[in-house]
Amino acid sequence: MSSFVIEGRHKLSGEIYPQGAKNEALEVICAVLLTDKRVIIHNIPDILDVNNLIQLLRDMQVKVERLPDTGSYTFQADAIDLAYLSSGEFIERMASLRGSVMLIGPLLARFGRAILPQIGGDKIGRRRLDTHISGIQKLGGCFMYDAQRQLFHIEANRLRGAYMLLDEASVTGTANILMAAVMAEGTTTIYNAACEPYIQQLSSMLNRMGARISGIGSNLLTIEGVSSLHGTEHTILPDMIEVGSFIGMAAMTGSDIVIKNTGFDKLGIIPDSFRRIGIHVEQQGDDIHIPAHDSYEIETFMDGSIMTVADAPWPGLTPDLLSVFLVVATQAIGSVLIHQKMFESRLFFVDKLIDMGAQIILCDPHRATVIGLGNRMKLRGARMVSPDIRAGIALLIAAMSAEGTSRIDNIEQIDRGYQCIDKRLNALGAHIERL
């Protein structure tokens, strides 16, 4: 287990480039299985979850080549070892990586078979797969439970298009069903589909491969099935979660930084949400400038009631940033209610912030009230353990703003989602040591 030792109260300055979007990368890398032709993907982030998925494809005998341009890969799935899909090694590795659930749609569409073990990932509460299963069943997938191996075998002689109304706008569920439907016979209609930029990017990539998807950017997708797909070239968007993390980090440490090439028009309400808690977010073309903040004050609603920051399906605020909003609010002036609707365990890391001196009331598993005391009370260094990716980056931000030295253990969780984060922040003036 690795750790970060962070010396707090160092201001950052300079420019930083966000990595490619982790969530999009996991989707589009799975999509290479839909064709036996060559697919080139640019701006792939060098992070643990993505690297593990790429290695899993290699083990399936997908030809993978990293191009000299950092972050660019070629994939060609023209000789898949289907026997390997039943091996204990494949099942164990798939189970350890939540993003691997999106292998099901492409494998079923092209080969008529897949497996679904119990999938791991962040420990942030229940993360059910009912949306994936229900949608694939409507397309004709047959799920058979293997009690001895504790997994589902999924088979389909021929997938057929169907109408479906998803029970939730699941991003990975929509991606999985979409990839299964592109080669299904007939027309598939997905209502209440997720419409995040990740899904828009995946849909555009599939259309360049020969798919026929309409309604991109809305919650109603229509897919006319085709018999086969061909290769393409695709560039992954900048990671909006990392952009948001850097905005909050700059404000909380009183730093002046420029975030380069942010894909600003794809950030939705993220910049305005930070502005509502008092942070100056200045757009400069496709860049964002965060000037040094001596203090920042949380707005109230028009009637004077306490501000609420809540997650919602796109174009609402992504739940992956609520941990960052919560920690940044601890050093603001004013109070805010953080309402995490999707995951019931994602706010449990606040006890570590309370130990650092933050004024937080955990109302229930989904809501926390943060009383920001501004410069009147600084956070103090502490020893902590990162429970998941997003809580991990929030704790890192807290440690960078705190007085004294902090230590964060289990930073493998942070490495799953943030590329060389210690080296990149140290280049801006942070003092982070990796043990």
Coordinates of C-alpha atoms in Angstrom, one line a residue:
M1 CA 0.0 0.0 0.0
S2 CA 1.4 3.4 -1.0
S3 CA 0.9 6.8 0.7
F4 CA 1.2 10.5 0.1
V5 CA 2.9 12.7 2.6
I6 CA 1.7 16.3 2.0
E7 CA 3.1 19.5 3.5
G8 CA 0.3 22.0 3.5
R9 CA -0.1 25.7 2.9
H10 CA 2.0 25.9 -0.3
K11 CA 0.4 28.0 -3.1
L12 CA 0.4 26.7 -6.7
S13 CA 1.1 28.7 -9.8
G14 CA 1.4 28.0 -13.5
E15 CA -0.5 25.9 -16.1
I16 CA -1.8 22.4 -15.9
Y17 CA -3.4 20.2 -18.5
P18 CA -6.3 17.9 -17.6
Q19 CA -5.9 14.2 -18.6
G20 CA -8.3 12.4 -20.9
A21 CA -11.7 11.6 -19.4
K22 CA -11.5 8.3 -17.4
N23 CA -15.2 7.5 -17.8
E24 CA -15.1 8.0 -21.6
A25 CA -11.9 6.0 -22.0
L26 CA -13.4 2.9 -20.3
E27 CA -16.4 3.1 -22.7
V28 CA -14.6 3.6 -26.0
I29 CA -11.9 1.1 -25.2
C30 CA -14.6 -1.6 -24.7
A31 CA -16.1 -0.5 -28.0
V32 CA -13.0 -1.7 -30.0
L33 CA -14.4 -5.3 -29.5
L34 CA -17.2 -4.5 -31.9
T35 CA -15.0 -4.7 -35.0
D36 CA -12.1 -6.7 -36.3
K37 CA -10.7 -3.6 -37.9
R38 CA -8.1 -1.2 -36.5
V39 CA -9.3 1.5 -34.1
I40 CA -7.0 4.4 -33.0
I41 CA -7.8 6.2 -29.8
H42 CA -6.0 9.4 -28.7
N43 CA -5.7 11.1 -25.3
I44 CA -6.1 7.9 -23.2
P45 CA -5.2 8.7 -19.6
D46 CA -2.4 6.8 -18.0
I47 CA -4.3 5.7 -14.9
L48 CA -4.8 2.4 -13.1
D49 CA -8.3 1.6 -14.1
V50 CA -7.7 2.3 -17.8
N51 CA -4.4 0.5 -17.8
N52 CA -6.0 -2.6 -16.2
L53 CA -8.7 -2.6 -18.9
I54 CA -6.2 -2.3 -21.7
Q55 CA -4.2 -5.2 -20.2
L56 CA -7.4 -7.3 -20.0
L57 CA -7.9 -6.7 -23.7
R58 CA -4.3 -7.8 -24.4
D59 CA -5.0 -11.0 -22.5
M60 CA -8.1 -11.6 -24.7
Q61 CA -5.6 -11.4 -27.6
V62 CA -6.6 -7.9 -28.8
K63 CA -3.6 -6.4 -30.6
V64 CA -2.7 -3.3 -28.7
E65 CA 0.0 -0.9 -29.6
R66 CA 1.0 2.3 -27.8
L67 CA 1.9 5.0 -30.4
P68 CA 4.9 7.3 -29.9
D69 CA 2.4 10.1 -29.2
T70 CA 1.7 9.9 -25.5
G71 CA -1.8 8.7 -24.8
S72 CA -2.5 7.3 -28.3
Y73 CA -3.1 3.6 -28.9
T74 CA -4.2 1.3 -31.7
F75 CA -6.5 -1.7 -31.0
Q76 CA -7.4 -4.5 -33.3
A77 CA -9.7 -7.3 -32.1
D78 CA -9.4 -9.7 -35.0
A79 CA -8.4 -12.8 -33.1
I80 CA -10.2 -12.9 -29.8
D81 CA -9.5 -15.9 -27.6
L82 CA -13.1 -16.8 -26.6
A83 CA -11.9 -19.7 -24.5
Y84 CA -10.0 -17.3 -22.3
L85 CA -13.4 -15.7 -21.4
S86 CA -14.3 -18.8 -19.3
S87 CA -11.0 -18.9 -17.4
G88 CA -10.6 -18.2 -13.8
E89 CA -8.0 -15.5 -14.5
F90 CA -10.3 -13.6 -16.8
I91 CA -13.2 -13.8 -14.3
E92 CA -11.1 -12.6 -11.4
R93 CA -9.7 -9.7 -13.3
M94 CA -13.0 -8.6 -14.7
A95 CA -14.5 -8.8 -11.3
S96 CA -11.9 -6.4 -9.9
L97 CA -12.5 -3.7 -12.4
R98 CA -16.0 -2.1 -12.5
G99 CA -15.5 -0.6 -16.0
S100 CA -15.2 -4.1 -17.4
V101 CA -18.9 -4.5 -17.1
M102 CA -19.1 -2.7 -20.4
L103 CA -17.4 -5.6 -22.2
I104 CA -20.7 -7.4 -22.0
G105 CA -22.5 -5.4 -24.7
P106 CA -19.7 -5.6 -27.4
L107 CA -19.0 -9.3 -26.7
L108 CA -22.7 -10.2 -26.9
A109 CA -23.2 -8.2 -30.1
R110 CA -20.3 -9.7 -31.9
F111 CA -19.8 -13.2 -30.5
G112 CA -23.1 -14.0 -28.9
R113 CA -21.7 -14.7 -25.4
A114 CA -20.3 -13.0 -22.4
I115 CA -20.0 -13.4 -18.6
L116 CA -21.0 -11.2 -15.7
P117 CA -19.2 -11.9 -12.4
Q118 CA -19.7 -9.8 -9.2
I119 CA -18.1 -6.5 -10.2
G120 CA -16.0 -4.5 -7.7
G121 CA -15.0 -0.8 -7.8
D122 CA -15.3 2.0 -5.3
K123 CA -16.8 1.3 -1.9
I124 CA -19.5 4.0 -2.1
G125 CA -22.7 2.0 -1.5
R126 CA -24.9 -0.1 -3.7
R127 CA -24.2 0.1 -7.4
R128 CA -26.7 -2.2 -8.9
L129 CA -26.5 -3.6 -12.5
D130 CA -30.3 -4.0 -13.0
T131 CA -30.3 -1.4 -15.8
H132 CA -27.6 -3.2 -17.7
I133 CA -29.3 -6.6 -17.3
S134 CA -32.9 -5.5 -18.1
G135 CA -31.8 -3.7 -21.2
I136 CA -29.7 -6.5 -22.6
Q137 CA -32.6 -9.0 -21.8
K138 CA -34.9 -6.8 -23.9
L139 CA -32.5 -7.2 -26.8
G140 CA -32.7 -11.0 -26.4
G141 CA -29.8 -11.7 -24.1
C142 CA -30.4 -14.8 -21.9
F143 CA -28.8 -14.7 -18.4
M144 CA -28.0 -18.1 -16.7
Y145 CA -26.7 -18.0 -13.2
D146 CA -23.8 -20.3 -12.3
A147 CA -24.1 -20.7 -8.5
Q148 CA -20.8 -22.6 -8.2
R149 CA -18.7 -19.8 -9.8
Q150 CA -21.1 -17.0 -8.7
L151 CA -21.5 -15.4 -12.1
F152 CA -23.9 -15.1 -15.0
H153 CA -23.4 -16.7 -18.4
I154 CA -25.0 -14.5 -21.0
E155 CA -25.9 -15.9 -24.5
A156 CA -27.8 -14.6 -27.5
N157 CA -28.1 -16.4 -30.9
R158 CA -29.3 -13.1 -32.4
L159 CA -29.9 -9.8 -30.7
R160 CA -33.1 -8.0 -31.8
G161 CA -34.0 -4.3 -31.5
A162 CA -36.6 -3.4 -28.9
Y163 CA -38.1 -0.4 -27.2
M164 CA -37.0 0.2 -23.6
L165 CA -37.6 2.8 -20.9
L166 CA -34.6 2.6 -18.5
D167 CA -35.4 2.6 -14.8
E168 CA -32.5 5.1 -14.3
A169 CA -30.3 7.2 -16.6
S170 CA -27.3 5.0 -15.9
V171 CA -24.2 6.1 -17.9
T172 CA -22.5 2.7 -18.0
G173 CA -25.9 1.0 -18.4
T174 CA -26.7 3.2 -21.4
A175 CA -23.2 2.6 -22.9
N176 CA -23.5 -1.2 -22.5
I177 CA -27.0 -1.4 -24.1
L178 CA -26.0 1.0 -26.8
M179 CA -23.0 -1.1 -27.8
A180 CA -25.1 -4.3 -27.7
A181 CA -27.8 -2.6 -29.9
V182 CA -25.7 -1.2 -32.7
M183 CA -25.5 -4.7 -34.4
A184 CA -28.9 -6.0 -33.3
E185 CA -31.5 -6.8 -35.9
G186 CA -34.0 -4.0 -36.4
T187 CA -34.5 -0.8 -34.4
T188 CA -33.8 -0.1 -30.7
T189 CA -35.2 2.8 -28.9
I190 CA -33.7 3.7 -25.5
Y191 CA -35.8 6.2 -23.5
N192 CA -34.4 7.8 -20.3
A193 CA -30.9 7.2 -21.7
A194 CA -28.0 8.9 -20.1
C195 CA -26.8 11.9 -22.2
E196 CA -23.5 12.8 -20.6
P197 CA -20.7 14.0 -22.9
Y198 CA -19.2 10.5 -22.4
I199 CA -22.3 8.9 -24.1
Q200 CA -22.3 11.6 -26.8
Q201 CA -18.6 10.8 -27.5
L202 CA -19.2 7.0 -27.6
S203 CA -22.2 7.5 -29.9
S204 CA -20.3 9.7 -32.3
M205 CA -17.4 7.2 -32.4
L206 CA -19.8 4.3 -33.1
N207 CA -21.5 6.3 -35.9
R208 CA -18.0 6.8 -37.5
M209 CA -17.6 3.0 -37.3
G210 CA -20.8 2.6 -39.3
A211 CA -23.5 2.5 -36.7
R212 CA -26.7 4.4 -37.1
I213 CA -27.5 6.2 -33.9
S214 CA -29.8 9.3 -33.7
G215 CA -30.8 11.5 -30.8
I216 CA -27.3 12.0 -29.6
G217 CA -27.2 14.5 -26.7
S218 CA -30.8 13.7 -25.7
N219 CA -32.4 11.1 -23.4
L220 CA -34.0 9.4 -26.4
L221 CA -31.7 7.3 -28.5
T222 CA -32.7 5.5 -31.6
I223 CA -30.4 2.8 -33.0
E224 CA -30.9 1.1 -36.4
G225 CA -28.9 -2.1 -36.3
V226 CA -26.2 -2.8 -38.8
S227 CA -24.5 -6.1 -39.7
S228 CA -20.9 -5.0 -39.0
L229 CA -18.7 -2.1 -38.0
H230 CA -15.4 -0.9 -39.3
G231 CA -12.4 0.9 -37.8
T232 CA -12.1 4.6 -36.9
E233 CA -10.0 7.2 -35.1
H234 CA -11.3 8.9 -31.9
T235 CA -10.0 11.5 -29.5
I236 CA -11.1 11.4 -25.8
L237 CA -12.4 14.7 -24.2
P238 CA -10.5 16.3 -21.3
D239 CA -11.7 14.9 -18.0
M240 CA -14.3 17.2 -16.5
I241 CA -13.9 15.7 -13.1
E242 CA -10.2 16.6 -13.1
V243 CA -11.0 20.1 -14.4
G244 CA -13.4 20.6 -11.5
S245 CA -10.9 19.2 -9.0
F246 CA -8.3 21.7 -10.1
I247 CA -10.8 24.6 -9.8
G248 CA -11.5 23.7 -6.2
M249 CA -7.9 23.0 -5.4
A250 CA -6.8 26.4 -6.7
A251 CA -9.4 28.3 -4.7
M252 CA -8.8 26.4 -1.5
T253 CA -5.0 26.8 -1.6
G254 CA -5.3 30.5 -2.6
S255 CA -3.4 29.7 -5.9
D256 CA -3.3 31.4 -9.3
I257 CA -3.4 28.7 -12.0
V258 CA -4.5 28.3 -15.6
I259 CA -6.2 25.0 -16.6
K260 CA -5.4 24.4 -20.3
N261 CA -7.6 22.8 -23.0
T262 CA -10.5 22.1 -20.7
G263 CA -13.2 21.3 -23.4
F264 CA -15.1 24.2 -21.8
D265 CA -18.2 23.8 -24.0
K266 CA -18.6 20.3 -22.6
L267 CA -18.3 21.2 -18.9
G268 CA -22.1 22.0 -18.5
I269 CA -22.9 23.7 -15.2
I270 CA -19.7 22.9 -13.5
P271 CA -18.1 26.4 -13.8
D272 CA -21.4 28.1 -12.7
S273 CA -21.7 25.7 -9.7
F274 CA -18.2 26.8 -8.5
R275 CA -19.2 30.4 -9.0
R276 CA -22.2 29.8 -6.7
I277 CA -19.8 29.0 -3.8
G278 CA -17.8 32.2 -4.5
I279 CA -15.0 31.0 -6.7
H280 CA -14.0 33.2 -9.6
V281 CA -13.9 31.0 -12.8
E282 CA -12.6 33.0 -15.8
Q283 CA -13.0 31.5 -19.2
Q284 CA -10.1 32.3 -21.6
G285 CA -11.0 30.5 -24.9
D286 CA -10.8 26.8 -24.0
D287 CA -8.8 27.5 -20.9
I288 CA -9.9 28.4 -17.4
H289 CA -8.0 30.9 -15.2
I290 CA -8.5 30.7 -11.4
P291 CA -7.1 33.8 -9.8
A292 CA -5.7 33.7 -6.3
H293 CA -8.5 33.9 -3.7
D294 CA -7.9 35.5 -0.3
S295 CA -11.5 34.3 0.6
Y296 CA -14.6 33.2 -1.2
E297 CA -18.2 33.4 0.0
I298 CA -21.1 31.0 -0.6
E299 CA -24.2 32.5 -2.2
T300 CA -27.7 32.0 -0.8
F301 CA -30.8 31.4 -2.8
M302 CA -32.8 34.5 -3.8
D303 CA -35.1 34.1 -0.7
G304 CA -32.1 34.0 1.6
S305 CA -32.2 30.3 2.3
I306 CA -29.1 28.1 2.5
M307 CA -27.5 27.1 -0.8
T308 CA -27.9 23.5 -1.8
V309 CA -25.4 21.7 -4.1
A310 CA -26.9 18.5 -5.4
D311 CA -26.0 15.9 -8.1
A312 CA -28.4 15.1 -11.0
P313 CA -28.2 13.3 -14.3
W314 CA -26.7 15.4 -17.1
P315 CA -27.0 18.2 -17.7
G316 CA -27.2 18.4 -13.9
L317 CA -24.1 18.4 -11.7
T318 CA -22.1 15.2 -11.9
P319 CA -22.0 13.2 -8.6
D320 CA -18.3 12.6 -9.0
L321 CA -17.6 16.3 -8.1
L322 CA -19.6 16.5 -4.9
S323 CA -16.7 15.4 -2.7
V324 CA -14.7 18.3 -4.1
F325 CA -17.5 20.8 -3.5
L326 CA -17.8 19.6 0.0
V327 CA -14.2 20.0 0.9
V328 CA -13.8 23.3 -0.8
A329 CA -16.9 24.6 1.1
T330 CA -15.1 24.0 4.4
Q331 CA -12.9 27.0 3.9
A332 CA -15.6 29.2 2.4
I333 CA -17.6 31.9 4.2
G334 CA -21.1 30.7 4.6
S335 CA -23.0 27.5 4.7
V336 CA -24.1 25.0 2.1
L337 CA -26.0 21.7 2.0
I338 CA -24.3 19.0 0.0
H339 CA -26.9 16.5 -1.3
Q340 CA -25.5 13.3 -2.8
K341 CA -28.5 11.5 -4.2
M342 CA -26.9 8.6 -6.0
F343 CA -24.6 6.8 -3.6
E344 CA -25.4 6.3 0.1
S345 CA -21.8 5.9 1.3
R346 CA -19.9 8.5 -0.7
L347 CA -20.2 11.1 2.1
F348 CA -18.8 8.9 4.8
F349 CA -15.3 10.3 4.4
V350 CA -16.4 13.6 6.1
D351 CA -15.3 12.2 9.5
K352 CA -11.7 12.6 8.3
L353 CA -12.4 16.3 7.4
I354 CA -14.0 16.8 10.9
D355 CA -10.8 15.4 12.4
M356 CA -8.9 18.1 10.5
G357 CA -11.1 20.8 12.0
A358 CA -13.9 21.2 9.4
Q359 CA -17.4 22.1 10.6
I360 CA -19.6 19.5 9.0
I361 CA -22.9 18.0 10.1
L362 CA -23.6 14.6 8.4
C363 CA -27.4 14.7 8.3
D364 CA -27.8 11.2 6.9
P365 CA -25.9 9.0 4.3
H366 CA -26.9 11.4 1.5
R367 CA -26.7 14.9 3.0
A368 CA -24.1 16.9 4.8
T369 CA -24.2 20.6 5.9
V370 CA -20.9 22.4 5.7
I371 CA -20.4 25.5 7.9
G372 CA -17.6 27.4 6.2
L373 CA -15.6 29.6 8.6
G374 CA -13.3 31.1 5.9
N375 CA -9.9 32.2 7.3
R376 CA -11.1 32.1 10.9
M377 CA -10.2 28.4 11.2
K378 CA -7.6 26.6 9.0
L379 CA -7.7 22.8 8.6
R380 CA -4.9 21.0 10.4
G381 CA -2.8 18.1 9.1
A382 CA -3.9 14.5 9.8
R383 CA -3.4 10.9 8.8
M384 CA -6.1 9.5 6.6
V385 CA -7.0 6.6 4.3
S386 CA -8.5 7.2 0.9
P387 CA -11.8 5.1 0.6
D388 CA -12.4 5.8 -3.1
I389 CA -11.2 7.9 -6.1
R390 CA -13.2 11.0 -5.5
A391 CA -12.9 11.1 -1.7
G392 CA -9.2 10.6 -2.2
I393 CA -8.8 13.7 -4.3
A394 CA -10.9 15.7 -1.9
L395 CA -8.7 14.6 1.0
L396 CA -5.6 15.5 -1.0
I397 CA -7.1 19.0 -1.6
A398 CA -7.8 19.3 2.1
A399 CA -4.2 18.3 3.0
M400 CA -2.7 20.8 0.6
S401 CA -4.6 23.6 2.3
A402 CA -4.1 22.4 5.8
E403 CA -1.5 23.6 8.3
G404 CA 1.2 21.1 9.0
T405 CA 1.8 17.7 7.4
S406 CA -0.8 15.1 6.4
R407 CA -0.5 11.5 5.3
I408 CA -3.0 9.8 3.0
D409 CA -2.8 6.0 2.8
N410 CA -4.3 3.7 0.2
I411 CA -3.5 6.2 -2.6
E412 CA -3.9 3.4 -5.2
Q413 CA -7.5 4.6 -5.1
I414 CA -6.4 8.1 -6.2
D415 CA -4.1 6.5 -8.9
R416 CA -7.2 4.7 -10.3
G417 CA -8.5 8.1 -11.6
Y418 CA -5.8 10.7 -11.5
Q419 CA -2.7 10.4 -13.7
C420 CA 0.7 11.1 -11.9
I421 CA -1.2 13.6 -9.7
D422 CA 1.7 14.1 -7.3
K423 CA 4.3 14.9 -10.0
R424 CA 1.9 17.2 -11.9
L425 CA 1.0 19.2 -8.7
N426 CA 4.6 19.3 -7.5
A427 CA 5.5 21.0 -10.8
L428 CA 3.1 23.8 -9.8
G429 CA 4.6 24.2 -6.3
A430 CA 2.9 21.5 -4.2
H431 CA 4.9 19.5 -1.7
I432 CA 3.7 15.9 -2.1
E433 CA 5.9 12.9 -1.4
R434 CA 5.0 9.4 -2.5
L435 CA 6.0 6.6 -0.2

